[in-house]
Amino acid sequence: MRLLDIGEVSRQAGVPASALRYYEEIGLISSVARRGLRRQFEPDVLLQLALISMGKAAGFSLGDISAMFGRDGKPDLPRKDMHDRANELDRQILELTALRDTLRHVADCPAPSHMECPTFMRLVDLAGKRRRKGIKVRLKTLD
Amino acid sequence: MRLLDIGEVSRQAGVPASALRYYEEIGLISSVARRGLRRQFEPDVLLQLALISMGKAAGFSLGDISAMFGRDGKPDLPRKDMHDRANELDRQILELTALRDTLRHVADCPAPSHMECPTFMRLVDLAGKRRRKGIKVRLKTLD
DNA sequence: TTACGAATTGAAGCCAACTTGAGGTCAAGC
DNA sequence: GCTTGACCTCAAGTTGGCTTCAATTCGTAA
């Protein structure tokens, strides 16, 4: 059972066959044979698909991903770019944290309007500052 | 200087006027008057836009965001839903952290092919398991 | 008062990443 | 040998989040 046909890959990877065909079309993966009309894949493709899925979850475009782990799974992207991406992820994690805190606050805050709640305003303000770092910030202490 | 017209909002928030019109069209923000043809906004809209920007940076769709902080910037969602969101964010943060670590590893790993690096394989494997447990991450490339 | 620039509208366009549909092919099981 | 159903191709459609465009309307400065 050396090769997997597309249906099996689809089932095992949880990726629709149409998406697999699309990935092949754009050169992200490749099938190695046909059985009749059916594409046959090497089992390796499952790992590639895991990578692709990871990359997507991290916010990379398919183009980026194919630059990182090309058709043969070897990385093309310079290390620096990868570090940049990782740093961007750090930033993104901070955003998520701020949003989470804001959300929790919003859920619990007794103030009639959030616009009037200093805690809320502070959270939003901080988030805003992070996003446009480098821009001069004028914060009035609200609490 | 009670109301801001669209150009001023655009400048202050750093959001193109076309996007503001779009946001109004889909009910995410609203203008309160016109001066001639020009939309006039209450200054509050700047805060709403900060929230929207936060949500976007955190990977939420405009639909999600409008469910969180409706048209007037006041949350529409029941408290429980907000807490659920917050918890989901917590899991998402963990996942992003793992992805970041993987990426950093990829950038630094000396192995000729990632497929041959045990550390890498373990990370991918873990990520895959996490995702399969039902964690959905939908993030887009940041602006 | 006239020109200018900033805004208006609605429709169309754009990109990524797929999905859907119609019509065709084929390997395997009965 | 025929049916079945999984697959094929190619084109067109979809979604989200805008942008761009042409034609038009204003408010303001000169």
PDB file of N, CA, C and O in Angstrom, chain B residues 88-117:
ATOM      1  N   GLU B  88     -12.117  30.969  24.374  1.00  0.00           N
ATOM      2  CA  GLU B  88     -11.643  30.547  23.059  1.00  0.00           C
ATOM      3  C   GLU B  88     -10.367  31.289  22.700  1.00  0.00           C
ATOM      4  O   GLU B  88      -9.435  30.731  22.134  1.00  0.00           O
ATOM      5  N   LEU B  89     -10.351  32.549  23.066  1.00  0.00           N
ATOM      6  CA  LEU B  89      -9.149  33.351  22.828  1.00  0.00           C
ATOM      7  C   LEU B  89      -7.961  32.791  23.589  1.00  0.00           C
ATOM      8  O   LEU B  89      -6.854  32.769  23.078  1.00  0.00           O
ATOM      9  N   ASP B  90      -8.219  32.337  24.797  1.00  0.00           N
ATOM     10  CA  ASP B  90      -7.133  31.750  25.586  1.00  0.00           C
ATOM     11  C   ASP B  90      -6.519  30.562  24.855  1.00  0.00           C
ATOM     12  O   ASP B  90      -5.304  30.435  24.755  1.00  0.00           O
ATOM     13  N   ARG B  91      -7.373  29.720  24.348  1.00  0.00           N
ATOM     14  CA  ARG B  91      -6.862  28.543  23.630  1.00  0.00           C
ATOM     15  C   ARG B  91      -6.123  28.972  22.377  1.00  0.00           C
ATOM     16  O   ARG B  91      -5.090  28.418  22.002  1.00  0.00           O
ATOM     17  N   GLN B  92      -6.673  29.976  21.727  1.00  0.00           N
ATOM     18  CA  GLN B  92      -6.063  30.476  20.504  1.00  0.00           C
ATOM     19  C   GLN B  92      -4.676  31.045  20.787  1.00  0.00           C
ATOM     20  O   GLN B  92      -3.756  30.885  19.986  1.00  0.00           O
ATOM     21  N   ILE B  93      -4.560  31.680  21.914  1.00  0.00           N
ATOM     22  CA  ILE B  93      -3.269  32.242  22.311  1.00  0.00           C
ATOM     23  C   ILE B  93      -2.244  31.122  22.512  1.00  0.00           C
ATOM     24  O   ILE B  93      -1.102  31.230  22.074  1.00  0.00           O
ATOM     25  N   LEU B  94      -2.696  30.045  23.130  1.00  0.00           N
ATOM     26  CA  LEU B  94      -1.793  28.921  23.331  1.00  0.00           C
ATOM     27  C   LEU B  94      -1.331  28.356  21.999  1.00  0.00           C
ATOM     28  O   LEU B  94      -0.157  28.054  21.789  1.00  0.00           O
ATOM     29  N   GLU B  95      -2.261  28.238  21.102  1.00  0.00           N
ATOM     30  CA  GLU B  95      -1.941  27.684  19.798  1.00  0.00           C
ATOM     31  C   GLU B  95      -0.962  28.557  19.033  1.00  0.00           C
ATOM     32  O   GLU B  95       0.010  28.086  18.451  1.00  0.00           O
ATOM     33  N   LEU B  96      -1.228  29.843  19.079  1.00  0.00           N
ATOM     34  CA  LEU B  96      -0.330  30.771  18.394  1.00  0.00           C
ATOM     35  C   LEU B  96       1.063  30.719  18.994  1.00  0.00           C
ATOM     36  O   LEU B  96       2.059  30.819  18.289  1.00  0.00           O
ATOM     37  N   THR B  97       1.110  30.547  20.284  1.00  0.00           N
ATOM     38  CA  THR B  97       2.402  30.451  20.948  1.00  0.00           C
ATOM     39  C   THR B  97       3.176  29.238  20.448  1.00  0.00           C
ATOM     40  O   THR B  97       4.369  29.323  20.131  1.00  0.00           O
ATOM     41  N   ALA B  98       2.469  28.137  20.324  1.00  0.00           N
ATOM     42  CA  ALA B  98       3.114  26.924  19.812  1.00  0.00           C
ATOM     43  C   ALA B  98       3.591  27.137  18.381  1.00  0.00           C
ATOM     44  O   ALA B  98       4.693  26.717  18.006  1.00  0.00           O
ATOM     45  N   LEU B  99       2.772  27.790  17.594  1.00  0.00           N
ATOM     46  CA  LEU B  99       3.144  28.041  16.210  1.00  0.00           C
ATOM     47  C   LEU B  99       4.371  28.927  16.131  1.00  0.00           C
ATOM     48  O   LEU B  99       5.274  28.700  15.330  1.00  0.00           O
ATOM     49  N   ARG B 100       4.384  29.909  16.974  1.00  0.00           N
ATOM     50  CA  ARG B 100       5.543  30.803  16.998  1.00  0.00           C
ATOM     51  C   ARG B 100       6.814  30.023  17.323  1.00  0.00           C
ATOM     52  O   ARG B 100       7.847  30.199  16.679  1.00  0.00           O
ATOM     53  N   ASP B 101       6.693  29.154  18.305  1.00  0.00           N
ATOM     54  CA  ASP B 101       7.862  28.363  18.687  1.00  0.00           C
ATOM     55  C   ASP B 101       8.325  27.467  17.540  1.00  0.00           C
ATOM     56  O   ASP B 101       9.526  27.339  17.289  1.00  0.00           O
ATOM     57  N   THR B 102       7.369  26.885  16.867  1.00  0.00           N
ATOM     58  CA  THR B 102       7.715  26.032  15.735  1.00  0.00           C
ATOM     59  C   THR B 102       8.457  26.839  14.670  1.00  0.00           C
ATOM     60  O   THR B 102       9.470  26.409  14.125  1.00  0.00           O
ATOM     61  N   LEU B 103       7.916  27.997  14.408  1.00  0.00           N
ATOM     62  CA  LEU B 103       8.512  28.845  13.388  1.00  0.00           C
ATOM     63  C   LEU B 103       9.943  29.217  13.770  1.00  0.00           C
ATOM     64  O   LEU B 103      10.861  29.174  12.946  1.00  0.00           O
ATOM     65  N   ARG B 104      10.132  29.560  15.023  1.00  0.00           N
ATOM     66  CA  ARG B 104      11.472  29.917  15.471  1.00  0.00           C
ATOM     67  C   ARG B 104      12.402  28.729  15.342  1.00  0.00           C
ATOM     68  O   ARG B 104      13.564  28.863  14.950  1.00  0.00           O
ATOM     69  N   HIS B 105      11.849  27.579  15.639  1.00  0.00           N
ATOM     70  CA  HIS B 105      12.676  26.391  15.491  1.00  0.00           C
ATOM     71  C   HIS B 105      13.081  26.187  14.036  1.00  0.00           C
ATOM     72  O   HIS B 105      14.241  25.949  13.724  1.00  0.00           O
ATOM     73  N   VAL B 106      12.098  26.310  13.175  1.00  0.00           N
ATOM     74  CA  VAL B 106      12.371  26.133  11.745  1.00  0.00           C
ATOM     75  C   VAL B 106      13.455  27.095  11.279  1.00  0.00           C
ATOM     76  O   VAL B 106      14.341  26.736  10.508  1.00  0.00           O
ATOM     77  N   ALA B 107      13.384  28.311  11.794  1.00  0.00           N
ATOM     78  CA  ALA B 107      14.359  29.306  11.375  1.00  0.00           C
ATOM     79  C   ALA B 107      15.783  28.948  11.839  1.00  0.00           C
ATOM     80  O   ALA B 107      16.754  29.273  11.174  1.00  0.00           O
ATOM     81  N   ASP B 108      15.861  28.277  12.952  1.00  0.00           N
ATOM     82  CA  ASP B 108      17.175  28.033  13.540  1.00  0.00           C
ATOM     83  C   ASP B 108      17.711  26.619  13.380  1.00  0.00           C
ATOM     84  O   ASP B 108      18.888  26.371  13.621  1.00  0.00           O
ATOM     85  N   CYS B 109      16.828  25.718  12.981  1.00  0.00           N
ATOM     86  CA  CYS B 109      17.214  24.317  12.932  1.00  0.00           C
ATOM     87  C   CYS B 109      18.281  24.066  11.869  1.00  0.00           C
ATOM     88  O   CYS B 109      18.177  24.535  10.742  1.00  0.00           O
ATOM     89  N   PRO B 110      19.318  23.363  12.242  1.00  0.00           N
ATOM     90  CA  PRO B 110      20.419  23.107  11.327  1.00  0.00           C
ATOM     91  C   PRO B 110      20.189  21.899  10.421  1.00  0.00           C
ATOM     92  O   PRO B 110      20.971  21.679   9.501  1.00  0.00           O
ATOM     93  N   ALA B 111      19.163  21.125  10.681  1.00  0.00           N
ATOM     94  CA  ALA B 111      18.929  19.941   9.854  1.00  0.00           C
ATOM     95  C   ALA B 111      18.711  20.344   8.394  1.00  0.00           C
ATOM     96  O   ALA B 111      18.131  21.387   8.122  1.00  0.00           O
ATOM     97  N   PRO B 112      19.190  19.541   7.465  1.00  0.00           N
ATOM     98  CA  PRO B 112      19.088  19.882   6.040  1.00  0.00           C
ATOM     99  C   PRO B 112      17.632  19.951   5.588  1.00  0.00           C
ATOM    100  O   PRO B 112      17.257  20.840   4.841  1.00  0.00           O
ATOM    101  N   SER B 113      16.841  19.037   6.026  1.00  0.00           N
ATOM    102  CA  SER B 113      15.414  19.099   5.699  1.00  0.00           C
ATOM    103  C   SER B 113      14.617  18.965   6.984  1.00  0.00           C
ATOM    104  O   SER B 113      14.956  18.165   7.854  1.00  0.00           O
ATOM    105  N   HIS B 114      13.570  19.766   7.091  1.00  0.00           N
ATOM    106  CA  HIS B 114      12.783  19.723   8.325  1.00  0.00           C
ATOM    107  C   HIS B 114      12.182  18.356   8.569  1.00  0.00           C
ATOM    108  O   HIS B 114      11.969  17.947   9.694  1.00  0.00           O
ATOM    109  N   MET B 115      11.953  17.678   7.457  1.00  0.00           N
ATOM    110  CA  MET B 115      11.351  16.360   7.585  1.00  0.00           C
ATOM    111  C   MET B 115      12.249  15.401   8.363  1.00  0.00           C
ATOM    112  O   MET B 115      11.812  14.404   8.884  1.00  0.00           O
ATOM    113  N   GLU B 116      13.515  15.752   8.411  1.00  0.00           N
ATOM    114  CA  GLU B 116      14.462  14.868   9.088  1.00  0.00           C
ATOM    115  C   GLU B 116      14.768  15.303  10.513  1.00  0.00           C
ATOM    116  O   GLU B 116      15.543  14.654  11.220  1.00  0.00           O
ATOM    117  N   CYS B 117      14.194  16.406  10.923  1.00  0.00           N
ATOM    118  CA  CYS B 117      14.465  16.903  12.265  1.00  0.00           C
ATOM    119  C   CYS B 117      13.399  16.432  13.245  1.00  0.00           C
ATOM    120  O   CYS B 117      12.231  16.749  13.097  1.00  0.00           O
TER     121      CYS B 117
END
